[in-house]
Tab-separated table of C-alpha atoms and ligand atoms in Angstrom:
chain	number	residue	atom	x	y	z
A	1078	MET	CA	106.881	125.249	86.673
A	1079	ARG	CA	106.654	125.451	83.341
A	1080	LEU	CA	104.829	121.843	82.312
A	1081	SER	CA	108.007	121.942	78.922
A	1082	ARG	CA	110.599	121.859	82.182
A	1083	TYR	CA	109.161	119.294	84.265
A	1084	PHE	CA	108.931	115.393	84.838
A	1085	LEU	CA	104.744	114.719	83.944
A	1086	PRO	CA	104.925	110.964	82.387
A	1087	VAL	CA	100.808	110.961	82.530
A	1088	LEU	CA	99.611	107.718	80.570
A	1089	LYS	CA	96.878	107.760	77.730
A	1090	GLU	CA	95.754	104.352	78.036
A	1091	THR	CA	94.095	103.655	81.190
A	1092	PRO	CA	95.947	101.005	83.584
A	1093	SER	CA	94.206	97.310	83.378
A	1094	GLU	CA	96.087	95.841	87.107
A	1095	ALA	CA	94.040	99.876	88.942
A	1096	GLN	CA	90.708	98.487	90.047
A	1097	ILE	CA	89.683	102.020	91.584
A	1098	ALA	CA	89.597	105.616	90.534
A	1099	SER	CA	92.130	106.794	92.762
A	1100	HIS	CA	94.794	103.899	91.892
A	1101	ARG	CA	94.349	104.532	88.435
A	1102	LEU	CA	94.250	108.535	88.254
A	1103	MET	CA	97.606	108.738	90.627
A	1104	LEU	CA	99.059	106.000	88.130
A	1105	ARG	CA	97.425	107.700	84.642
A	1106	ALA	CA	98.569	111.409	86.191
A	1107	GLY	CA	102.305	110.522	86.906
A	1108	MET	CA	102.424	110.948	90.094
A	1109	ILE	CA	103.396	107.079	91.121
A	1110	LYS	CA	104.820	104.311	89.608
A	1111	GLN	CA	104.641	101.013	91.560
A	1112	ALA	CA	108.292	100.014	92.049
A	1113	THR	CA	106.859	96.537	93.268
A	1114	ALA	CA	103.801	94.593	94.584
A	1115	GLY	CA	103.036	97.676	97.401
A	1116	ILE	CA	105.645	99.389	97.262
A	1117	TYR	CA	105.764	102.882	95.090
A	1118	SER	CA	107.853	105.689	93.841
A	1119	TRP	CA	106.193	109.154	94.528
A	1120	LEU	CA	107.399	110.873	91.030
A	1121	PRO	CA	107.513	115.013	91.040
A	1122	LEU	CA	103.154	115.972	90.868
A	1123	GLY	CA	102.850	112.760	93.502
A	1124	PHE	CA	105.227	114.290	95.684
A	1125	LYS	CA	104.315	117.676	96.267
A	1126	ILE	CA	101.360	116.576	96.838
A	1127	LEU	CA	103.203	113.869	99.560
A	1128	ARG	CA	104.692	117.203	101.011
A	1129	LYS	CA	101.450	119.551	101.430
A	1130	LEU	CA	100.374	117.414	102.859
A	1131	GLU	CA	103.405	116.554	105.520
A	1132	ASN	CA	103.247	119.865	106.119
A	1133	ILE	CA	99.673	120.257	106.761
A	1134	VAL	CA	100.464	117.517	109.414
A	1135	HIS	CA	103.091	119.356	110.816
A	1136	GLU	CA	101.660	122.299	111.064
A	1137	GLU	CA	98.465	121.501	113.197
A	1138	GLN	CA	101.139	119.026	115.078
A	1139	VAL	CA	102.951	121.329	115.622
A	1140	ARG	CA	99.631	123.545	116.524
A	1141	ALA	CA	98.444	121.626	119.539
A	1142	GLY	CA	101.655	121.472	121.185
A	1143	HIS	CA	103.032	118.446	120.355
A	1144	ILE	CA	107.134	117.998	119.302
A	1145	PRO	CA	108.480	116.375	115.628
A	1146	MET	CA	111.447	114.975	115.622
A	1147	LEU	CA	111.941	111.964	113.850
A	1148	MET	CA	113.492	107.840	114.221
A	1149	PRO	CA	114.711	105.326	111.528
A	1150	THR	CA	112.757	103.136	109.616
A	1151	LEU	CA	115.140	99.844	110.609
A	1152	GLN	CA	114.922	98.825	114.352
A	1153	SER	CA	116.144	95.948	116.465
A	1154	ALA	CA	114.042	92.777	117.062
A	1155	ASP	CA	115.364	93.014	121.270
A	1156	LEU	CA	112.717	96.347	121.457
A	1157	TRP	CA	110.243	94.030	120.482
A	1158	ARG	CA	111.605	91.595	122.300
A	1159	GLU	CA	110.848	93.366	125.405
A	1160	SER	CA	107.259	94.271	124.538
A	1161	GLY	CA	106.554	90.894	123.627
A	1162	ARG	CA	105.361	92.450	120.053
A	1163	TYR	CA	108.089	90.721	118.288
A	1164	ASP	CA	106.583	87.684	117.681
A	1165	ASP	CA	103.054	88.757	118.218
A	1166	TYR	CA	103.444	90.819	115.438
A	1167	GLY	CA	103.223	87.637	113.182
A	1168	ALA	CA	103.957	87.784	109.332
A	1169	GLU	CA	103.139	91.587	108.815
A	1170	MET	CA	106.407	91.606	110.183
A	1171	LEU	CA	109.215	92.351	107.530
A	1172	ARG	CA	112.463	90.751	109.833
A	1173	ILE	CA	115.892	91.214	108.580
A	1174	THR	CA	119.540	89.958	109.512
A	1175	ASP	CA	122.312	91.866	109.319
A	1176	ARG	CA	125.991	90.376	108.677
A	1177	HIS	CA	126.141	90.158	112.211
A	1178	GLY	CA	123.793	87.724	112.798
A	1179	ARG	CA	122.021	90.416	114.546
A	1180	ASP	CA	117.861	90.375	113.951
A	1181	MET	CA	116.388	93.420	112.397
A	1182	LEU	CA	113.135	94.668	111.580
A	1183	TYR	CA	111.319	97.841	109.294
A	1184	GLY	CA	109.357	99.359	111.639
A	1185	PRO	CA	105.440	98.654	111.082
A	1186	THR	CA	105.106	101.144	113.676
A	1187	ASN	CA	106.991	102.979	116.851
A	1188	GLU	CA	105.728	101.878	120.452
A	1189	GLU	CA	109.177	100.279	121.516
A	1190	LEU	CA	111.648	102.189	119.690
A	1191	ILE	CA	109.448	106.008	121.599
A	1192	THR	CA	109.541	104.492	124.745
A	1193	ASP	CA	113.221	103.629	124.884
A	1194	ILE	CA	114.138	106.818	123.814
A	1195	PHE	CA	111.750	108.341	126.810
A	1196	ARG	CA	113.288	105.966	129.583
A	1197	SER	CA	116.749	106.247	128.886
A	1198	HIS	CA	116.161	110.493	128.945
A	1199	VAL	CA	112.475	111.291	131.267
A	1200	GLY	CA	112.785	110.787	135.466
A	1201	SER	CA	110.539	113.376	136.945
A	1202	TYR	CA	106.824	113.467	136.349
A	1203	LYS	CA	107.915	116.949	135.486
A	1204	ASP	CA	108.342	116.372	132.735
A	1205	LEU	CA	104.884	115.214	131.605
A	1206	PRO	CA	103.153	115.665	129.607
A	1207	LEU	CA	105.024	115.661	126.796
A	1208	THR	CA	103.845	114.111	122.553
A	1209	LEU	CA	106.475	113.504	120.225
A	1210	TYR	CA	106.133	112.316	117.223
A	1211	HIS	CA	107.951	112.313	113.448
A	1212	ILE	CA	106.448	110.994	110.355
A	1213	GLN	CA	108.521	108.925	108.636
A	1214	TRP	CA	108.174	105.314	106.528
A	1215	LYS	CA	106.255	101.965	107.455
A	1216	PHE	CA	106.567	98.892	106.807
A	1217	ARG	CA	104.085	96.528	106.761
A	1218	ASP	CA	104.080	93.013	104.820
A	1219	GLU	CA	100.029	92.927	104.364
A	1220	VAL	CA	98.845	89.497	102.455
A	1221	ARG	CA	97.444	91.747	100.218
A	1222	PRO	CA	98.604	95.172	98.913
A	1223	ARG	CA	96.409	96.936	96.694
A	1224	PHE	CA	94.368	99.819	95.334
A	1225	GLY	CA	97.436	101.615	94.922
A	1226	VAL	CA	98.971	103.504	98.138
A	1227	MET	CA	95.338	102.942	99.862
A	1228	ARG	CA	96.953	99.857	101.137
A	1229	GLY	CA	101.056	99.796	100.338
A	1230	ARG	CA	103.438	97.559	102.065
A	1231	GLU	CA	105.673	100.622	102.618
A	1232	PHE	CA	103.659	104.189	104.099
A	1233	PHE	CA	103.888	106.921	104.605
A	1234	MET	CA	102.928	107.478	108.967
A	1235	LYS	CA	102.045	110.514	110.851
A	1236	ASP	CA	102.779	108.374	114.601
A	1237	GLY	CA	102.583	110.684	117.856
A	1238	TYR	CA	102.668	109.557	120.953
A	1239	ASN	CA	102.030	111.103	124.529
A	1240	PHE	CA	103.401	110.034	127.840
A	1241	ASP	CA	101.192	111.760	131.218
A	1242	LEU	CA	101.315	110.906	134.875
A	1243	THR	CA	98.181	109.969	134.986
A	1244	LYS	CA	95.343	108.305	133.493
A	1245	GLU	CA	92.420	111.317	133.074
A	1246	ASP	CA	96.828	113.403	132.079
A	1247	ALA	CA	96.249	110.987	128.937
A	1248	LEU	CA	92.628	111.200	128.490
A	1249	HIS	CA	92.838	114.680	127.378
A	1250	ALA	CA	95.910	113.819	125.100
A	1251	TYR	CA	93.667	111.552	123.420
A	1252	ASN	CA	90.961	114.296	123.375
A	1253	ARG	CA	93.606	117.169	122.015
A	1254	HIS	CA	95.010	114.812	119.983
A	1255	MET	CA	90.912	114.414	118.274
A	1256	VAL	CA	90.532	117.408	117.647
A	1257	SER	CA	94.388	118.068	116.266
A	1258	TYR	CA	93.064	115.164	113.537
A	1259	LEU	CA	89.174	116.486	112.935
A	1260	ARG	CA	91.068	120.226	111.845
A	1261	THR	CA	93.478	118.342	109.863
A	1262	TYR	CA	91.413	116.285	107.832
A	1263	GLU	CA	89.418	119.886	106.823
A	1264	ARG	CA	92.375	121.577	106.251
A	1265	MET	CA	92.581	119.061	103.420
A	1266	GLY	CA	88.877	119.389	101.900
A	1267	LEU	CA	88.000	115.709	104.101
A	1268	GLN	CA	85.403	114.694	106.286
A	1269	ALA	CA	86.532	112.209	108.056
A	1270	ILE	CA	83.843	111.011	110.459
A	1271	PRO	CA	85.543	109.498	113.848
A	1272	MET	CA	84.124	106.094	115.027
A	1273	ARG	CA	84.554	103.981	117.700
A	1274	ALA	CA	86.942	101.184	116.675
A	1275	ASP	CA	88.384	97.567	117.123
A	1276	SER	CA	92.708	98.184	118.922
A	1277	GLY	CA	93.979	95.424	116.844
A	1278	PRO	CA	97.855	95.068	116.964
A	1279	ILE	CA	98.824	97.649	118.607
A	1280	GLY	CA	96.284	97.138	122.108
A	1281	GLY	CA	94.232	99.208	124.079
A	1282	ASP	CA	90.750	99.965	125.614
A	1283	ASP	CA	90.058	103.919	124.063
A	1284	THR	CA	90.453	104.198	120.331
A	1285	HIS	CA	88.820	105.698	117.220
A	1286	GLU	CA	89.656	105.531	113.766
A	1287	PHE	CA	88.924	107.873	111.492
A	1288	LEU	CA	86.834	107.244	108.374
A	1289	VAL	CA	86.234	109.192	104.721
A	1290	LEU	CA	83.031	107.916	104.392
A	1291	ALA	CA	83.948	106.271	100.158
A	1292	ASP	CA	81.840	103.332	97.830
A	1293	THR	CA	85.865	101.846	98.217
A	1294	GLY	CA	86.975	101.650	101.035
A	1295	GLU	CA	87.477	98.804	102.610
A	1296	SER	CA	85.847	99.033	105.726
A	1297	GLU	CA	82.045	98.761	106.354
A	1298	VAL	CA	80.504	101.566	109.029
A	1299	PHE	CA	77.589	101.859	110.634
A	1300	TYR	CA	76.811	106.426	110.787
A	1301	ASP	CA	73.967	107.921	112.446
A	1302	SER	CA	73.196	110.555	109.477
A	1303	ALA	CA	73.671	113.398	111.960
A	1304	ILE	CA	77.135	113.227	111.911
A	1305	THR	CA	77.890	114.354	108.429
A	1306	ASP	CA	76.419	117.700	109.832
A	1307	LEU	CA	79.279	118.568	111.844
A	1308	ARG	CA	82.099	120.817	111.471
A	1309	LEU	CA	85.101	122.173	112.956
A	1310	GLY	CA	84.903	125.493	110.424
A	1311	GLY	CA	88.529	126.201	111.001
A	1312	ARG	CA	87.715	126.646	114.701
A	1313	ASP	CA	90.602	128.413	116.776
A	1314	VAL	CA	90.845	126.038	119.378
A	1315	ASN	CA	92.756	126.063	122.348
A	1316	TYR	CA	94.023	122.799	123.177
A	1317	ASN	CA	95.203	123.833	127.160
A	1318	ASN	CA	91.635	124.636	127.379
A	1319	TRP	CA	90.832	120.872	128.441
A	1320	ASP	CA	87.113	121.989	129.080
A	1321	GLU	CA	86.541	122.712	125.533
A	1322	CYS	CA	88.670	119.532	123.809
A	1323	ALA	CA	86.277	117.772	126.598
A	1324	GLU	CA	82.955	118.779	125.036
A	1325	ILE	CA	84.600	118.836	121.120
A	1326	VAL	CA	85.422	115.672	121.434
A	1327	LYS	CA	81.878	115.036	123.481
A	1328	GLU	CA	79.674	116.592	119.967
A	1329	TRP	CA	81.749	114.585	118.193
A	1330	THR	CA	81.224	111.130	119.230
A	1331	THR	CA	77.604	111.527	121.042
A	1332	PRO	CA	76.112	110.532	117.599
A	1333	TYR	CA	76.311	106.743	116.756
A	1334	ALA	CA	79.086	106.066	114.807
A	1335	ARG	CA	81.486	102.552	114.286
A	1336	THR	CA	83.464	100.084	112.290
A	1337	ASP	CA	81.577	96.665	111.320
A	1338	GLU	CA	84.617	94.986	114.494
A	1339	THR	CA	82.208	97.199	117.409
A	1340	HIS	CA	79.090	97.681	115.465
A	1341	ASP	CA	76.165	96.863	117.860
A	1342	GLU	CA	72.965	95.859	115.922
A	1343	ALA	CA	70.052	97.074	119.646
A	1344	ALA	CA	71.920	100.938	119.663
A	1345	PHE	CA	71.600	101.081	116.115
A	1346	ASN	CA	68.405	100.451	115.652
A	1347	ALA	CA	67.167	102.303	118.135
A	1348	ILE	CA	68.223	105.764	116.030
A	1349	PRO	CA	65.727	106.983	114.279
A	1350	GLU	CA	65.435	104.986	110.494
A	1351	GLU	CA	66.075	108.020	108.151
A	1352	ARG	CA	69.248	108.577	109.927
A	1353	ARG	CA	70.973	105.518	109.497
A	1354	LYS	CA	72.981	105.084	107.389
A	1355	THR	CA	75.889	101.933	106.375
A	1356	SER	CA	78.390	102.734	103.805
A	1357	ARG	CA	81.774	102.067	103.512
A	1358	GLY	CA	85.134	104.139	104.830
A	1359	ILE	CA	87.994	104.507	104.417
A	1360	GLU	CA	90.715	104.740	107.453
A	1361	VAL	CA	92.365	107.817	107.108
A	1362	GLY	CA	93.563	107.707	110.810
A	1363	GLN	CA	93.487	106.193	114.574
A	1364	ILE	CA	94.159	106.985	118.033
A	1365	PHE	CA	94.653	104.584	121.097
A	1366	TYR	CA	94.957	105.152	124.595
A	1367	PHE	CA	96.595	102.050	126.166
A	1368	GLY	CA	97.635	102.969	130.003
A	1369	THR	CA	100.838	100.991	130.842
A	1370	LYS	CA	100.983	98.533	127.728
A	1371	TYR	CA	104.035	99.586	126.845
A	1372	SER	CA	105.763	101.638	129.867
A	1373	GLU	CA	105.260	98.798	131.934
A	1374	PRO	CA	107.287	96.421	130.658
A	1375	MET	CA	109.850	98.450	129.345
A	1376	GLY	CA	110.312	99.877	132.562
A	1377	ALA	CA	109.521	103.502	131.736
A	1378	THR	CA	108.627	105.639	134.403
A	1379	VAL	CA	109.191	107.971	136.367
A	1380	GLN	CA	109.346	109.540	139.942
A	1381	GLY	CA	106.041	111.401	140.864
A	1382	PRO	CA	104.901	114.363	143.071
A	1383	ASP	CA	104.547	111.711	145.870
A	1384	GLY	CA	108.161	110.414	145.214
A	1385	LYS	CA	107.348	106.784	144.020
A	1386	SER	CA	108.466	105.845	140.257
A	1387	VAL	CA	105.050	105.152	139.046
A	1388	PRO	CA	105.122	103.927	134.657
A	1389	VAL	CA	103.492	106.248	132.462
A	1390	HIS	CA	100.101	106.693	130.708
A	1391	MET	CA	100.407	106.453	127.851
A	1392	GLY	CA	98.406	106.594	124.193
A	1393	SER	CA	99.587	106.371	119.735
A	1394	HIS	CA	98.502	108.724	117.282
A	1395	GLY	CA	98.667	107.419	113.469
A	1396	ILE	CA	97.865	109.243	110.453
A	1397	GLY	CA	98.273	107.428	107.167
A	1398	VAL	CA	99.378	110.983	104.852
A	1399	SER	CA	100.454	108.094	101.532
A	1400	ARG	CA	96.929	106.881	102.289
A	1401	LEU	CA	95.200	109.926	102.403
A	1402	VAL	CA	96.537	110.859	99.064
A	1403	GLY	CA	94.454	107.557	97.895
A	1404	ALA	CA	91.746	109.120	100.014
A	1405	ILE	CA	91.219	112.759	98.969
A	1406	ILE	CA	91.244	111.716	95.057
A	1407	GLU	CA	88.639	108.848	96.142
A	1408	ALA	CA	86.590	111.744	97.507
A	1409	SER	CA	86.832	114.241	95.249
A	1410	HIS	CA	87.318	113.402	91.098
A	1411	ASP	CA	84.944	113.106	88.560
A	1412	ASP	CA	85.303	111.246	84.436
A	1413	LYS	CA	88.020	113.630	83.378
A	1414	GLY	CA	90.452	113.124	86.591
A	1415	ILE	CA	91.246	114.655	90.119
A	1416	ILE	CA	89.434	117.913	92.305
A	1417	TRP	CA	92.272	118.873	94.372
A	1418	PRO	CA	90.250	121.146	97.002
A	1419	GLU	CA	92.237	124.029	97.062
A	1420	GLY	CA	94.162	123.632	100.711
A	1421	VAL	CA	95.830	120.756	99.393
A	1422	THR	CA	96.356	121.748	95.253
A	1423	PRO	CA	99.906	120.756	93.772
A	1424	TYR	CA	99.996	124.041	91.840
A	1425	HIS	CA	97.112	126.823	92.859
A	1426	ALA	CA	96.194	127.306	88.848
A	1427	GLY	CA	97.173	125.683	85.363
A	1428	ILE	CA	97.798	128.584	82.658
A	1429	VAL	CA	97.397	127.085	79.195
A	1430	ASN	CA	98.520	128.887	75.624
A	1431	LEU	CA	96.244	128.579	73.788
A	1432	LYS	CA	98.324	129.189	70.935
A	1433	GLN	CA	102.375	128.739	71.896
A	1434	GLY	CA	104.549	131.128	69.795
A	1435	ASP	CA	102.050	133.900	69.309
A	1436	ALA	CA	103.770	136.490	70.879
A	1437	GLU	CA	100.864	138.360	71.681
A	1438	ALA	CA	99.593	134.934	73.908
A	1439	ASP	CA	103.609	133.586	74.942
A	1440	ALA	CA	103.668	137.877	76.328
A	1441	ALA	CA	100.181	137.582	78.370
A	1442	CYS	CA	100.720	134.449	79.820
A	1443	GLU	CA	104.959	134.821	81.361
A	1444	ALA	CA	103.017	137.441	82.386
A	1445	ILE	CA	100.269	136.352	83.725
A	1446	TYR	CA	102.909	133.370	84.844
A	1447	ALA	CA	105.249	136.366	87.026
A	1448	SER	CA	102.144	137.352	88.466
A	1449	LEU	CA	100.689	134.854	90.590
A	1450	ASN	CA	104.822	134.147	91.192
A	1451	ALA	CA	105.109	137.230	92.632
A	1452	ILE	CA	102.161	136.863	95.042
A	1453	GLY	CA	102.926	133.753	96.201
A	1454	LEU	CA	100.698	131.689	93.931
A	1455	GLU	CA	102.295	128.204	92.699
A	1456	PRO	CA	101.466	128.049	88.852
A	1457	LEU	CA	101.768	125.536	86.310
A	1458	TYR	CA	101.556	127.118	83.030
A	1459	ASP	CA	101.786	124.172	80.379
A	1460	ASP	CA	104.143	126.345	77.290
A	1461	ARG	CA	104.684	123.416	75.540
A	1462	ASP	CA	103.314	123.910	71.326
A	1463	GLU	CA	99.987	121.187	71.654
A	1464	ARG	CA	96.788	121.011	70.467
A	1465	ALA	CA	94.497	123.078	73.009
A	1466	GLY	CA	92.251	119.765	73.439
A	1467	GLY	CA	95.272	117.809	74.439
A	1468	LYS	CA	96.479	120.693	76.859
A	1469	PHE	CA	92.590	121.214	78.767
A	1470	ALA	CA	92.678	117.212	78.760
A	1471	THR	CA	96.052	117.196	80.800
A	1472	MET	CA	95.381	119.505	82.908
A	1473	ASP	CA	92.098	118.218	83.879
A	1474	LEU	CA	93.398	114.821	84.563
A	1475	ILE	CA	96.275	116.459	87.054
A	1476	GLY	CA	92.752	118.200	88.897
A	1477	LEU	CA	94.266	121.609	89.350
A	1478	PRO	CA	91.659	123.768	91.156
A	1479	TRP	CA	91.448	127.255	88.880
A	1480	ARG	CA	93.037	127.548	84.661
A	1481	ILE	CA	93.434	130.554	83.063
A	1482	THR	CA	93.210	129.895	79.467
A	1483	VAL	CA	94.645	132.279	77.357
A	1484	GLY	CA	94.457	132.732	74.082
A	1485	PRO	CA	94.501	135.549	70.486
A	1486	ARG	CA	90.639	136.253	70.077
A	1487	GLY	CA	90.498	137.078	73.920
A	1488	LEU	CA	93.147	138.701	74.220
A	1489	LYS	CA	92.025	141.286	70.993
A	1490	ASN	CA	89.583	141.414	73.961
A	1491	GLY	CA	91.882	142.006	76.988
A	1492	VAL	CA	90.256	139.446	78.622
A	1493	VAL	CA	90.970	135.554	79.115
A	1494	GLU	CA	89.073	132.650	80.989
A	1495	LEU	CA	89.505	131.538	84.370
A	1496	THR	CA	87.368	128.257	84.512
A	1497	SER	CA	86.508	126.570	88.141
A	1498	ARG	CA	87.520	122.973	87.566
A	1499	ARG	CA	84.930	121.570	89.827
A	1500	THR	CA	82.128	123.480	88.045
A	1501	GLY	CA	83.232	123.838	85.236
A	1502	GLU	CA	82.517	127.538	85.222
A	1503	SER	CA	84.176	130.476	83.292
A	1504	GLU	CA	84.413	133.922	83.669
A	1505	GLU	CA	86.114	136.239	80.914
A	1506	LEU	CA	88.154	138.360	83.155
A	1507	PRO	CA	90.645	141.077	82.622
A	1508	PRO	CA	94.067	139.093	83.706
A	1509	GLU	CA	95.148	141.021	86.773
A	1510	GLN	CA	90.953	140.443	88.056
A	1511	ALA	CA	91.559	136.835	87.082
A	1512	ILE	CA	94.822	136.998	89.495
A	1513	ALA	CA	93.156	139.301	92.130
A	1514	LYS	CA	90.637	136.256	92.340
A	1515	LEU	CA	92.877	133.687	92.548
A	1516	ALA	CA	94.301	135.600	95.284
A	1517	GLN	CA	91.531	136.077	97.477
A	1518	ILE	CA	90.371	132.246	96.607
A	1519	TYR	CA	93.767	131.036	98.516
A	1520	ALA	CA	94.086	133.660	100.475
A	1521	GLY	CA	92.689	132.077	103.608
A	1522	HIS	CA	95.278	129.385	103.020
A	1523	VAL	CA	99.029	128.717	104.221
A	1524	LEU	CA	101.218	129.314	100.704
A	1525	ARG	CA	104.460	128.192	101.553
A	1526	PRO	CA	107.433	127.539	99.467
A	1527	SER	CA	106.793	124.378	98.082
A	1528	LEU	CA	109.241	121.643	96.103
B	874	P5A	C1	98.834	104.948	116.125
B	874	P5A	C2	101.005	105.237	115.239
B	874	P5A	C3	99.358	102.900	114.587
B	874	P5A	O1	99.809	102.251	114.221
B	874	P5A	N1	100.731	103.478	116.401
B	874	P5A	C4	101.692	105.028	115.752
B	874	P5A	C5	99.722	103.396	115.928
B	874	P5A	N2	97.871	102.827	113.793
B	874	P5A	S1	97.162	102.097	112.494
B	874	P5A	O2	95.690	102.048	112.291
B	874	P5A	O3	97.397	100.595	112.246
B	874	P5A	O4	97.669	102.975	112.173
B	874	P5A	C6	97.989	104.445	111.305
B	874	P5A	C7	97.467	104.794	109.910
B	874	P5A	O5	97.904	104.589	109.013
B	874	P5A	C8	97.140	103.898	107.817
B	874	P5A	N3	97.521	102.742	106.966
B	874	P5A	C9	98.104	102.663	105.352
B	874	P5A	N4	98.024	103.262	104.800
B	874	P5A	C10	98.831	102.579	104.285
B	874	P5A	N5	98.940	101.510	103.715
B	874	P5A	C11	98.560	100.116	104.978
B	874	P5A	N6	99.278	99.131	104.781
B	874	P5A	C12	98.346	100.654	106.749
B	874	P5A	N7	98.400	100.551	107.418
B	874	P5A	C13	97.978	101.195	108.295
B	874	P5A	C14	95.841	104.972	107.858
B	874	P5A	O6	95.613	105.510	107.826
B	874	P5A	C15	96.545	103.957	109.909
B	874	P5A	O7	94.601	104.646	110.322
């Protein structure tokens, strides 16, 4: 992409309404624009990152054997009356009446709708286990939408639902989801810690939230610092191996880690003092096992091997995809702007032409631009006729992890400058070597042509 032809409305001033770094930086970097309280338009740069995160979520879900589909945003109130949640859900549910006077709602979650699909089409235990998921907009009329996309009213969520014959099968689905979520966050360059939590309006006894530690998080969390040393390291998990999944879950859930809702002071105090940590956290996902809470009232049953009809065991699993954009920025920024991890960066490298209009500099930039594209990387070329300082400031603000700076002085010696956004360190290299280095850096990442 050439910056002169892109739509990147960066702001010079810090918007006064933004209280936390991610909100401020998303507005300044031209990623989002508020449409109305808690509802945002995703401008091209923000949209590109949202799609990248969505792709990673899809890939990890499909890898775990879960099946993608798409349900609508608007739902009929009737299904929610069947489960008993229409009245329970309260003011957070946006209720709408259509022209025929029918009660509708903008879905805050999809347990009812998916249970209706299941009961309409599945009748035998032989069709189990089954996990369906989608990534779709949700609406919750939050009392205090704030912090930009972190607590929006409209937000983008991956929600998955497992259907199993027995509790034991459903607990494997729970473990499988926990492991797939750990892999997902890790690919996004994040450490999200599973913490025992409260199930709230979704229900059930077994639930873990995934929290990214950050001072600006809305939840208070208590944990054993030993948990922050754990890594999956991209481990290629075999999801059909129940023991392998259970072992990973055990490793990640044994150290104490809880949100304030389930915090147990006595258990916390049993940890050696130097490992006892209290912090704030951003909830980027939550998984639930709730047994037959929905299948029983809604009649989602299957015929078991003995011919008897039994309600299925279910769980649901959510990832806050739009919230993750803010969470990654909270975890990775500095005074100058965002610092995208390589796995999610909207463009792999920026190209800054220090002397636009200079035949040699322009030609060198064009050649680098073409070479990066040819190896499947997406460069963002700042080809505007602007001062170098302004170009650097924009690149730093939008946070591409690597920048290639091209100027007549370097070209005289046959070199360009390759700079890391994270460390600020620069190296002078011939253009081919800079390209080869970027190819190496991104070798472990899936490079898909993205929007
Ligand atoms: C699990 C999937 C559920 O809704 N039903 C289907 C279950 N869980 S949840 O914890 O309530 O939400 C899942 C994740 O969605 C994100 N999230 C939000 N993101 C932005 N703004 C909001 N107002 C908001 N509310 C929830 C969180 O990341 C949460 O973990």
